[in-house]
């Protein structure tokens, strides 16, 4: 594979750590980056928009995309399927855009194995209690399932290139931006050497 012009930033970490808030804020300020919209079989939440937050599809449609090798990676997360569209991401990278993925830890590791140029950024929750508080609006049952998964996911943070602890959203955002700037500067330095 030729070296793509854009960077692939894979942002991952347990649910409820504020990944999407960080990413939304970053994308609203950084015009060089675009968000990769994933496919999912889960139900749309009231505040979500089809085609913007996710492509909401049924299991059959999802399986057809798997068969056609249309995902860069896909996972079964909390009993639903989630997948990153391959063609769109590679096209955006080749057009020179930086692409941001918001995916689970397993998905992030498989992206890295298929696309070693990806940069993996782990967003770590401040404490389990705070995380629980942030997850409250998702309903008791869902919280239990998600908290169990947190421990498994935090164990894998050693595989990531960078970690941001989200104790305070403004500080986390600054740390996140510094990481992106550093990656861009390093690449720029290499390209000019
Ligand atoms: P939610 O249902 O809360 O939107 O997302 C649940 C989890 O699925 C989050 O950790 C999110 O990052 C992850 N996720 C979203 N899209 C994808 C994807 O395309 N692939 C994988 N592996 N995980 C995803």
PDB file of C-alpha atoms and ligand atoms in Angstrom, residues 11-17 19-20 23 35-40 42-43 45 48 53-54 56 62 71 73-78 80-85 101-111 135 137-138 142 146 149 153, ligand 1:
ATOM      1  CA  UNK A  11      -9.426   7.196  19.237  1.00  0.00           C
ATOM      2  CA  UNK A  12     -10.476   4.513  21.632  1.00  0.00           C
ATOM      3  CA  UNK A  13     -11.203   3.769  25.272  1.00  0.00           C
ATOM      4  CA  UNK A  14     -14.095   2.663  27.433  1.00  0.00           C
ATOM      5  CA  UNK A  15     -17.574   3.993  26.735  1.00  0.00           C
ATOM      6  CA  UNK A  16     -18.503   7.103  28.649  1.00  0.00           C
ATOM      7  CA  UNK A  17     -14.946   8.444  28.929  1.00  0.00           C
ATOM      8  CA  UNK A  19     -14.264  10.206  23.542  1.00  0.00           C
ATOM      9  CA  UNK A  20     -17.046  11.592  21.400  1.00  0.00           C
ATOM     10  CA  UNK A  23     -13.630  14.218  18.916  1.00  0.00           C
ATOM     11  CA  UNK A  35     -14.775  11.768  10.984  1.00  0.00           C
ATOM     12  CA  UNK A  36     -15.241   8.255   9.694  1.00  0.00           C
ATOM     13  CA  UNK A  37     -18.901   7.340  10.127  1.00  0.00           C
ATOM     14  CA  UNK A  38     -19.220   3.697  11.211  1.00  0.00           C
ATOM     15  CA  UNK A  39     -21.961   1.217  10.423  1.00  0.00           C
ATOM     16  CA  UNK A  40     -23.923  -0.232  13.320  1.00  0.00           C
ATOM     17  CA  UNK A  42     -27.831  -0.922  17.196  1.00  0.00           C
ATOM     18  CA  UNK A  43     -30.902   1.299  17.523  1.00  0.00           C
ATOM     19  CA  UNK A  45     -30.664   7.136  19.968  1.00  0.00           C
ATOM     20  CA  UNK A  48     -28.435  10.835  16.715  1.00  0.00           C
ATOM     21  CA  UNK A  53     -23.288   9.666  13.860  1.00  0.00           C
ATOM     22  CA  UNK A  54     -23.587   6.214  12.307  1.00  0.00           C
ATOM     23  CA  UNK A  56     -27.857   2.527  11.106  1.00  0.00           C
ATOM     24  CA  UNK A  62     -24.102  -5.496   7.858  1.00  0.00           C
ATOM     25  CA  UNK A  71     -14.862  -3.098   6.475  1.00  0.00           C
ATOM     26  CA  UNK A  73     -12.393  -3.721  10.838  1.00  0.00           C
ATOM     27  CA  UNK A  74     -15.624  -4.729  12.518  1.00  0.00           C
ATOM     28  CA  UNK A  75     -16.550  -5.943  15.982  1.00  0.00           C
ATOM     29  CA  UNK A  76     -19.436  -7.221  17.987  1.00  0.00           C
ATOM     30  CA  UNK A  77     -19.696  -4.625  20.767  1.00  0.00           C
ATOM     31  CA  UNK A  78     -22.348  -5.059  23.476  1.00  0.00           C
ATOM     32  CA  UNK A  80     -24.438  -5.130  18.335  1.00  0.00           C
ATOM     33  CA  UNK A  81     -22.208  -4.985  15.289  1.00  0.00           C
ATOM     34  CA  UNK A  82     -20.029  -1.973  14.565  1.00  0.00           C
ATOM     35  CA  UNK A  83     -17.777  -1.554  11.532  1.00  0.00           C
ATOM     36  CA  UNK A  84     -15.447   0.971   9.922  1.00  0.00           C
ATOM     37  CA  UNK A  85     -15.998   1.372   6.185  1.00  0.00           C
ATOM     38  CA  UNK A 101     -12.061   6.895  14.073  1.00  0.00           C
ATOM     39  CA  UNK A 102     -14.034   6.495  17.306  1.00  0.00           C
ATOM     40  CA  UNK A 103     -13.966   2.731  17.814  1.00  0.00           C
ATOM     41  CA  UNK A 104     -13.582   0.158  20.573  1.00  0.00           C
ATOM     42  CA  UNK A 105     -10.211  -1.120  21.782  1.00  0.00           C
ATOM     43  CA  UNK A 106     -10.305  -4.433  19.919  1.00  0.00           C
ATOM     44  CA  UNK A 107     -11.210  -2.622  16.716  1.00  0.00           C
ATOM     45  CA  UNK A 108      -8.348  -0.166  17.262  1.00  0.00           C
ATOM     46  CA  UNK A 109      -5.849  -3.014  17.605  1.00  0.00           C
ATOM     47  CA  UNK A 110      -7.062  -4.683  14.437  1.00  0.00           C
ATOM     48  CA  UNK A 111      -6.813  -1.399  12.527  1.00  0.00           C
ATOM     49  CA  UNK A 135     -22.894   6.382  32.127  1.00  0.00           C
ATOM     50  CA  UNK A 137     -28.257   8.117  31.504  1.00  0.00           C
ATOM     51  CA  UNK A 138     -27.744   4.902  29.539  1.00  0.00           C
ATOM     52  CA  UNK A 142     -26.344  -1.190  30.010  1.00  0.00           C
ATOM     53  CA  UNK A 146     -20.215  -1.487  30.021  1.00  0.00           C
ATOM     54  CA  UNK A 149     -15.811  -4.104  29.764  1.00  0.00           C
ATOM     55  CA  UNK A 153     -10.217  -2.311  27.815  1.00  0.00           C
TER      56      UNK A 153
HETATM   57  P1  LIG B   1     -22.055   3.552  21.184  1.00  0.00           P
HETATM   58  O1  LIG B   1     -23.066   2.475  21.002  1.00  0.00           O
HETATM   59  O2  LIG B   1     -22.034   4.084  22.591  1.00  0.00           O
HETATM   60  O3  LIG B   1     -22.148   4.630  20.151  1.00  0.00           O
HETATM   61  O4  LIG B   1     -20.617   2.875  20.950  1.00  0.00           O
HETATM   62  C1  LIG B   1     -20.249   1.734  21.636  1.00  0.00           C
HETATM   63  C2  LIG B   1     -18.798   1.420  21.360  1.00  0.00           C
HETATM   64  O5  LIG B   1     -18.614   1.016  20.001  1.00  0.00           O
HETATM   65  C3  LIG B   1     -17.861   2.627  21.572  1.00  0.00           C
HETATM   66  O6  LIG B   1     -16.715   2.181  22.289  1.00  0.00           O
HETATM   67  C4  LIG B   1     -17.488   3.017  20.177  1.00  0.00           C
HETATM   68  O7  LIG B   1     -16.205   3.627  20.131  1.00  0.00           O
HETATM   69  C5  LIG B   1     -17.483   1.675  19.483  1.00  0.00           C
HETATM   70  N1  LIG B   1     -17.568   1.787  18.016  1.00  0.00           N
HETATM   71  C6  LIG B   1     -18.227   2.708  17.282  1.00  0.00           C
HETATM   72  N2  LIG B   1     -18.037   2.489  15.970  1.00  0.00           N
HETATM   73  C7  LIG B   1     -17.217   1.413  15.874  1.00  0.00           C
HETATM   74  C8  LIG B   1     -16.627   0.711  14.766  1.00  0.00           C
HETATM   75  O8  LIG B   1     -16.818   1.010  13.591  1.00  0.00           O
HETATM   76  N3  LIG B   1     -15.845  -0.357  15.074  1.00  0.00           N
HETATM   77  C9  LIG B   1     -15.596  -0.745  16.355  1.00  0.00           C
HETATM   78  N4  LIG B   1     -14.784  -1.770  16.537  1.00  0.00           N
HETATM   79  N5  LIG B   1     -16.114  -0.096  17.413  1.00  0.00           N
HETATM   80  C10 LIG B   1     -16.919   0.966  17.173  1.00  0.00           C
END
